[in-house]
Amino acid sequence: IKRRVDGGSTSNMRKMSSSQSSAEEETAMVVDKTVDPKRSRFPFCIVWTPLPCITALLPMIGHTGICTADGVIHDFAGPYYVSVDDFAFGKPTKYLQLDVRGMDVKTYDLSIQGADGKFGNEMHNIFCNNCHSHVADALNRMRYRGKTDWTMVSVWWQLCVRSKYVSTGAFIKTYLGFLIVILLVILLAIFL
């Protein structure tokens, strides 16, 4: 049975409304899109967490992953290595839930698997072949929003302008290092 994402519902794997044709009823299922940060489950999301030292200097730079329909995080964590359900650098501090209404769940998950296969055979480079590139490749494979030109920059931008923090503590975790660096610079400027 194929599952398809239906917008607006949070019920778990139940038949869609009876107003659909009988052929659609046989194959279409509603998928639970409820985010659960405590269990690190983020269905249909791009997730982000700070990178040690780097985020303290540039708080908009961090580590990303993309989550399957059941919320399991996949991230290009290093050379020839894609982590599954073990997000590098800690739990996500923010997420962007993708609008996947009408998208086939199998296609969505297979797109992530395809990106995993590709990046599991590639060298990681923090500047041009990184975790953001992995997410962009998955989005291109699934033709997210009808596009195939997602890049690491467009993924970064979406996270900057559309993501949500999982909690107030996650927000503080993201910016605390940067605030400490700024305070140190100010103190050094005053006393030197």
PDB file of C-alpha atoms in Angstrom:
ATOM      1  CA  ILE A   1       0.000   0.000   0.000  1.00  0.00           C
ATOM      2  CA  LYS A   2       1.372   3.389  -0.965  1.00  0.00           C
ATOM      3  CA  ARG A   3       1.085   6.200   1.542  1.00  0.00           C
ATOM      4  CA  ARG A   4       0.560   9.782   0.496  1.00  0.00           C
ATOM      5  CA  VAL A   5       0.889  12.850   2.645  1.00  0.00           C
ATOM      6  CA  ASP A   6      -2.269  14.817   3.180  1.00  0.00           C
ATOM      7  CA  GLY A   7      -1.923  18.355   4.543  1.00  0.00           C
ATOM      8  CA  GLY A   8      -3.334  19.436   7.844  1.00  0.00           C
ATOM      9  CA  SER A   9      -3.882  16.061   9.470  1.00  0.00           C
ATOM     10  CA  THR A  10      -1.983  14.575  12.371  1.00  0.00           C
ATOM     11  CA  SER A  11      -3.692  11.238  12.635  1.00  0.00           C
ATOM     12  CA  ASN A  12      -1.586   8.124  12.322  1.00  0.00           C
ATOM     13  CA  MET A  13      -1.983   5.941   9.214  1.00  0.00           C
ATOM     14  CA  ARG A  14      -5.710   6.023   8.648  1.00  0.00           C
ATOM     15  CA  LYS A  15      -7.800   6.054   5.518  1.00  0.00           C
ATOM     16  CA  MET A  16      -8.379   9.472   3.974  1.00  0.00           C
ATOM     17  CA  SER A  17     -11.803  11.070   3.553  1.00  0.00           C
ATOM     18  CA  SER A  18     -14.560   9.228   1.727  1.00  0.00           C
ATOM     19  CA  SER A  19     -14.812  12.048  -0.823  1.00  0.00           C
ATOM     20  CA  GLN A  20     -11.852  10.576  -2.689  1.00  0.00           C
ATOM     21  CA  SER A  21     -12.260   8.126  -5.520  1.00  0.00           C
ATOM     22  CA  SER A  22     -12.154   4.452  -4.585  1.00  0.00           C
ATOM     23  CA  ALA A  23      -8.784   3.998  -6.334  1.00  0.00           C
ATOM     24  CA  GLU A  24      -7.273   6.754  -4.203  1.00  0.00           C
ATOM     25  CA  GLU A  25      -8.820   5.290  -1.067  1.00  0.00           C
ATOM     26  CA  GLU A  26      -7.001   2.022  -1.635  1.00  0.00           C
ATOM     27  CA  THR A  27      -3.579   3.643  -1.900  1.00  0.00           C
ATOM     28  CA  ALA A  28      -3.761   6.946  -0.024  1.00  0.00           C
ATOM     29  CA  MET A  29      -3.001   7.087   3.670  1.00  0.00           C
ATOM     30  CA  VAL A  30      -2.627   9.978   6.076  1.00  0.00           C
ATOM     31  CA  VAL A  31       0.746  10.164   7.795  1.00  0.00           C
ATOM     32  CA  ASP A  32       1.446  11.510  11.269  1.00  0.00           C
ATOM     33  CA  LYS A  33       3.491  14.731  10.925  1.00  0.00           C
ATOM     34  CA  THR A  34       3.756  15.443  14.654  1.00  0.00           C
ATOM     35  CA  VAL A  35       7.203  16.680  15.692  1.00  0.00           C
ATOM     36  CA  ASP A  36       8.599  15.140  18.903  1.00  0.00           C
ATOM     37  CA  PRO A  37      11.894  16.843  19.892  1.00  0.00           C
ATOM     38  CA  LYS A  38      12.289  14.727  23.056  1.00  0.00           C
ATOM     39  CA  ARG A  39      12.532  11.566  20.930  1.00  0.00           C
ATOM     40  CA  SER A  40      14.329  13.398  18.085  1.00  0.00           C
ATOM     41  CA  ARG A  41      11.506  12.627  15.654  1.00  0.00           C
ATOM     42  CA  PHE A  42      10.866  15.274  13.006  1.00  0.00           C
ATOM     43  CA  PRO A  43       8.674  13.829  10.207  1.00  0.00           C
ATOM     44  CA  PHE A  44       9.159  15.543   6.840  1.00  0.00           C
ATOM     45  CA  CYS A  45      11.604  18.074   8.265  1.00  0.00           C
ATOM     46  CA  ILE A  46      14.991  19.591   7.682  1.00  0.00           C
ATOM     47  CA  VAL A  47      16.737  19.850  11.058  1.00  0.00           C
ATOM     48  CA  TRP A  48      19.632  22.037  12.247  1.00  0.00           C
ATOM     49  CA  THR A  49      22.011  22.123  15.195  1.00  0.00           C
ATOM     50  CA  PRO A  50      24.991  24.352  16.073  1.00  0.00           C
ATOM     51  CA  LEU A  51      28.515  23.331  15.100  1.00  0.00           C
ATOM     52  CA  PRO A  52      31.054  23.563  17.937  1.00  0.00           C
ATOM     53  CA  CYS A  53      33.171  26.738  17.694  1.00  0.00           C
ATOM     54  CA  ILE A  54      31.921  27.684  14.210  1.00  0.00           C
ATOM     55  CA  THR A  55      28.386  28.635  15.314  1.00  0.00           C
ATOM     56  CA  ALA A  56      29.856  30.684  18.182  1.00  0.00           C
ATOM     57  CA  LEU A  57      31.544  32.879  15.571  1.00  0.00           C
ATOM     58  CA  LEU A  58      28.836  32.705  12.892  1.00  0.00           C
ATOM     59  CA  PRO A  59      25.496  31.763  14.493  1.00  0.00           C
ATOM     60  CA  MET A  60      23.781  31.214  11.154  1.00  0.00           C
ATOM     61  CA  ILE A  61      26.166  28.366  10.282  1.00  0.00           C
ATOM     62  CA  GLY A  62      25.353  24.889  11.593  1.00  0.00           C
ATOM     63  CA  HIS A  63      24.812  21.227  10.778  1.00  0.00           C
ATOM     64  CA  THR A  64      21.720  20.005   8.891  1.00  0.00           C
ATOM     65  CA  GLY A  65      19.920  16.768   8.253  1.00  0.00           C
ATOM     66  CA  ILE A  66      16.734  15.654   6.546  1.00  0.00           C
ATOM     67  CA  CYS A  67      14.141  13.406   8.150  1.00  0.00           C
ATOM     68  CA  THR A  68      12.118  10.564   6.690  1.00  0.00           C
ATOM     69  CA  ALA A  69       8.336  10.287   6.886  1.00  0.00           C
ATOM     70  CA  ASP A  70       8.638   8.578  10.271  1.00  0.00           C
ATOM     71  CA  GLY A  71      10.913  11.356  11.565  1.00  0.00           C
ATOM     72  CA  VAL A  72      14.304   9.596  11.526  1.00  0.00           C
ATOM     73  CA  ILE A  73      17.181  12.017  10.884  1.00  0.00           C
ATOM     74  CA  HIS A  74      19.652  11.348   8.047  1.00  0.00           C
ATOM     75  CA  ASP A  75      22.744  13.564   7.894  1.00  0.00           C
ATOM     76  CA  PHE A  76      25.995  13.658   5.930  1.00  0.00           C
ATOM     77  CA  ALA A  77      28.217  13.643   9.019  1.00  0.00           C
ATOM     78  CA  GLY A  78      31.686  13.194   7.539  1.00  0.00           C
ATOM     79  CA  PRO A  79      33.724  11.663   4.718  1.00  0.00           C
ATOM     80  CA  TYR A  80      31.948   8.610   3.262  1.00  0.00           C
ATOM     81  CA  TYR A  81      29.500   8.580   6.170  1.00  0.00           C
ATOM     82  CA  VAL A  82      25.780   9.317   6.362  1.00  0.00           C
ATOM     83  CA  SER A  83      24.430   9.004   9.876  1.00  0.00           C
ATOM     84  CA  VAL A  84      20.947   7.578  10.412  1.00  0.00           C
ATOM     85  CA  ASP A  85      19.110   8.276  13.677  1.00  0.00           C
ATOM     86  CA  ASP A  86      22.284   9.619  15.330  1.00  0.00           C
ATOM     87  CA  PHE A  87      22.441  13.324  14.453  1.00  0.00           C
ATOM     88  CA  ALA A  88      26.030  14.549  14.515  1.00  0.00           C
ATOM     89  CA  PHE A  89      26.762  17.411  16.949  1.00  0.00           C
ATOM     90  CA  GLY A  90      23.752  16.787  19.197  1.00  0.00           C
ATOM     91  CA  LYS A  91      19.991  17.079  19.114  1.00  0.00           C
ATOM     92  CA  PRO A  92      18.347  19.475  16.650  1.00  0.00           C
ATOM     93  CA  THR A  93      17.765  22.984  17.944  1.00  0.00           C
ATOM     94  CA  LYS A  94      15.539  24.071  15.063  1.00  0.00           C
ATOM     95  CA  TYR A  95      13.581  22.515  12.259  1.00  0.00           C
ATOM     96  CA  LEU A  96      11.697  23.326   9.088  1.00  0.00           C
ATOM     97  CA  GLN A  97       8.718  21.109   8.355  1.00  0.00           C
ATOM     98  CA  LEU A  98       8.411  20.620   4.604  1.00  0.00           C
ATOM     99  CA  ASP A  99       5.113  21.121   2.782  1.00  0.00           C
ATOM    100  CA  VAL A 100       4.715  17.673   1.233  1.00  0.00           C
ATOM    101  CA  ARG A 101       0.968  17.658   0.603  1.00  0.00           C
ATOM    102  CA  GLY A 102       0.135  15.277  -2.200  1.00  0.00           C
ATOM    103  CA  MET A 103       3.634  13.801  -2.302  1.00  0.00           C
ATOM    104  CA  ASP A 104       3.968  10.030  -2.240  1.00  0.00           C
ATOM    105  CA  VAL A 105       5.670   8.954   1.011  1.00  0.00           C
ATOM    106  CA  LYS A 106       7.616   6.190  -0.713  1.00  0.00           C
ATOM    107  CA  THR A 107       9.048   8.681  -3.219  1.00  0.00           C
ATOM    108  CA  TYR A 108       9.929  11.037  -0.363  1.00  0.00           C
ATOM    109  CA  ASP A 109      11.761   8.348   1.635  1.00  0.00           C
ATOM    110  CA  LEU A 110      13.452   6.863  -1.453  1.00  0.00           C
ATOM    111  CA  SER A 111      14.752  10.340  -2.335  1.00  0.00           C
ATOM    112  CA  ILE A 112      16.456  10.525   1.055  1.00  0.00           C
ATOM    113  CA  GLN A 113      17.832   6.999   0.628  1.00  0.00           C
ATOM    114  CA  GLY A 114      19.182   7.986  -2.788  1.00  0.00           C
ATOM    115  CA  ALA A 115      20.958  11.015  -1.350  1.00  0.00           C
ATOM    116  CA  ASP A 116      22.332   8.789   1.447  1.00  0.00           C
ATOM    117  CA  GLY A 117      23.722   6.351  -1.118  1.00  0.00           C
ATOM    118  CA  LYS A 118      25.374   9.109  -3.116  1.00  0.00           C
ATOM    119  CA  PHE A 119      26.917  10.976  -0.178  1.00  0.00           C
ATOM    120  CA  GLY A 120      27.946   7.774   1.586  1.00  0.00           C
ATOM    121  CA  ASN A 121      30.436   7.403  -1.277  1.00  0.00           C
ATOM    122  CA  GLU A 122      31.713  10.987  -1.271  1.00  0.00           C
ATOM    123  CA  MET A 123      34.311  13.013   0.545  1.00  0.00           C
ATOM    124  CA  HIS A 124      32.914  15.655   2.926  1.00  0.00           C
ATOM    125  CA  ASN A 125      34.088  19.225   2.411  1.00  0.00           C
ATOM    126  CA  ILE A 126      32.775  21.893   4.761  1.00  0.00           C
ATOM    127  CA  PHE A 127      32.746  24.518   1.992  1.00  0.00           C
ATOM    128  CA  CYS A 128      31.252  22.786  -1.036  1.00  0.00           C
ATOM    129  CA  ASN A 129      30.127  19.191  -0.396  1.00  0.00           C
ATOM    130  CA  ASN A 130      28.578  19.120   3.037  1.00  0.00           C
ATOM    131  CA  CYS A 131      25.449  18.325   5.044  1.00  0.00           C
ATOM    132  CA  HIS A 132      23.512  21.115   3.290  1.00  0.00           C
ATOM    133  CA  SER A 133      24.461  19.585  -0.079  1.00  0.00           C
ATOM    134  CA  HIS A 134      23.078  16.226   1.094  1.00  0.00           C
ATOM    135  CA  VAL A 135      19.744  17.814   2.028  1.00  0.00           C
ATOM    136  CA  ALA A 136      19.631  19.727  -1.283  1.00  0.00           C
ATOM    137  CA  ASP A 137      20.248  16.488  -3.206  1.00  0.00           C
ATOM    138  CA  ALA A 138      17.340  14.788  -1.414  1.00  0.00           C
ATOM    139  CA  LEU A 139      15.049  17.761  -2.177  1.00  0.00           C
ATOM    140  CA  ASN A 140      16.088  17.656  -5.848  1.00  0.00           C
ATOM    141  CA  ARG A 141      15.432  13.919  -6.089  1.00  0.00           C
ATOM    142  CA  MET A 142      11.896  14.345  -4.715  1.00  0.00           C
ATOM    143  CA  ARG A 143      11.349  17.462  -6.858  1.00  0.00           C
ATOM    144  CA  TYR A 144      10.328  19.402  -3.754  1.00  0.00           C
ATOM    145  CA  ARG A 145       8.132  22.355  -4.738  1.00  0.00           C
ATOM    146  CA  GLY A 146       8.540  21.235  -8.346  1.00  0.00           C
ATOM    147  CA  LYS A 147      12.209  22.260  -8.347  1.00  0.00           C
ATOM    148  CA  THR A 148      15.441  20.404  -9.105  1.00  0.00           C
ATOM    149  CA  ASP A 149      17.836  23.278  -8.475  1.00  0.00           C
ATOM    150  CA  TRP A 150      18.132  23.170  -4.677  1.00  0.00           C
ATOM    151  CA  THR A 151      21.641  24.012  -3.466  1.00  0.00           C
ATOM    152  CA  MET A 152      23.391  24.160  -0.116  1.00  0.00           C
ATOM    153  CA  VAL A 153      22.796  27.937  -0.147  1.00  0.00           C
ATOM    154  CA  SER A 154      19.052  27.636  -0.813  1.00  0.00           C
ATOM    155  CA  VAL A 155      18.752  25.042   1.989  1.00  0.00           C
ATOM    156  CA  TRP A 156      20.677  27.376   4.332  1.00  0.00           C
ATOM    157  CA  TRP A 157      18.418  30.306   3.388  1.00  0.00           C
ATOM    158  CA  GLN A 158      15.220  28.322   3.998  1.00  0.00           C
ATOM    159  CA  LEU A 159      16.506  27.371   7.439  1.00  0.00           C
ATOM    160  CA  CYS A 160      17.405  31.005   8.204  1.00  0.00           C
ATOM    161  CA  VAL A 161      14.005  32.446   7.291  1.00  0.00           C
ATOM    162  CA  ARG A 162      11.463  29.652   7.819  1.00  0.00           C
ATOM    163  CA  SER A 163      12.660  27.367  10.612  1.00  0.00           C
ATOM    164  CA  LYS A 164      11.331  27.122  14.173  1.00  0.00           C
ATOM    165  CA  TYR A 165      13.320  26.561  17.358  1.00  0.00           C
ATOM    166  CA  VAL A 166      12.383  23.430  19.290  1.00  0.00           C
ATOM    167  CA  SER A 167      12.441  25.389  22.579  1.00  0.00           C
ATOM    168  CA  THR A 168      13.673  28.529  24.293  1.00  0.00           C
ATOM    169  CA  GLY A 169      16.653  26.520  25.558  1.00  0.00           C
ATOM    170  CA  ALA A 170      17.506  25.569  21.969  1.00  0.00           C
ATOM    171  CA  PHE A 171      17.459  29.243  20.991  1.00  0.00           C
ATOM    172  CA  ILE A 172      19.809  30.049  23.885  1.00  0.00           C
ATOM    173  CA  LYS A 173      22.100  27.134  22.929  1.00  0.00           C
ATOM    174  CA  THR A 174      22.330  28.551  19.411  1.00  0.00           C
ATOM    175  CA  TYR A 175      23.305  32.103  20.397  1.00  0.00           C
ATOM    176  CA  LEU A 176      25.028  31.787  23.786  1.00  0.00           C
ATOM    177  CA  GLY A 177      28.475  31.083  22.330  1.00  0.00           C
ATOM    178  CA  PHE A 178      28.160  34.043  19.970  1.00  0.00           C
ATOM    179  CA  LEU A 179      27.127  36.350  22.835  1.00  0.00           C
ATOM    180  CA  ILE A 180      30.123  35.210  24.892  1.00  0.00           C
ATOM    181  CA  VAL A 181      32.479  35.914  21.974  1.00  0.00           C
ATOM    182  CA  ILE A 182      30.955  39.390  21.490  1.00  0.00           C
ATOM    183  CA  LEU A 183      31.272  40.146  25.217  1.00  0.00           C
ATOM    184  CA  LEU A 184      34.912  39.036  25.214  1.00  0.00           C
ATOM    185  CA  VAL A 185      35.667  41.249  22.230  1.00  0.00           C
ATOM    186  CA  ILE A 186      33.988  44.223  23.923  1.00  0.00           C
ATOM    187  CA  LEU A 187      35.859  43.589  27.193  1.00  0.00           C
ATOM    188  CA  LEU A 188      39.170  43.291  25.360  1.00  0.00           C
ATOM    189  CA  ALA A 189      38.467  46.515  23.465  1.00  0.00           C
ATOM    190  CA  ILE A 190      37.666  48.341  26.704  1.00  0.00           C
ATOM    191  CA  PHE A 191      40.573  47.071  28.802  1.00  0.00           C
ATOM    192  CA  LEU A 192      43.368  46.881  26.228  1.00  0.00           C
TER     193      LEU A 192
END
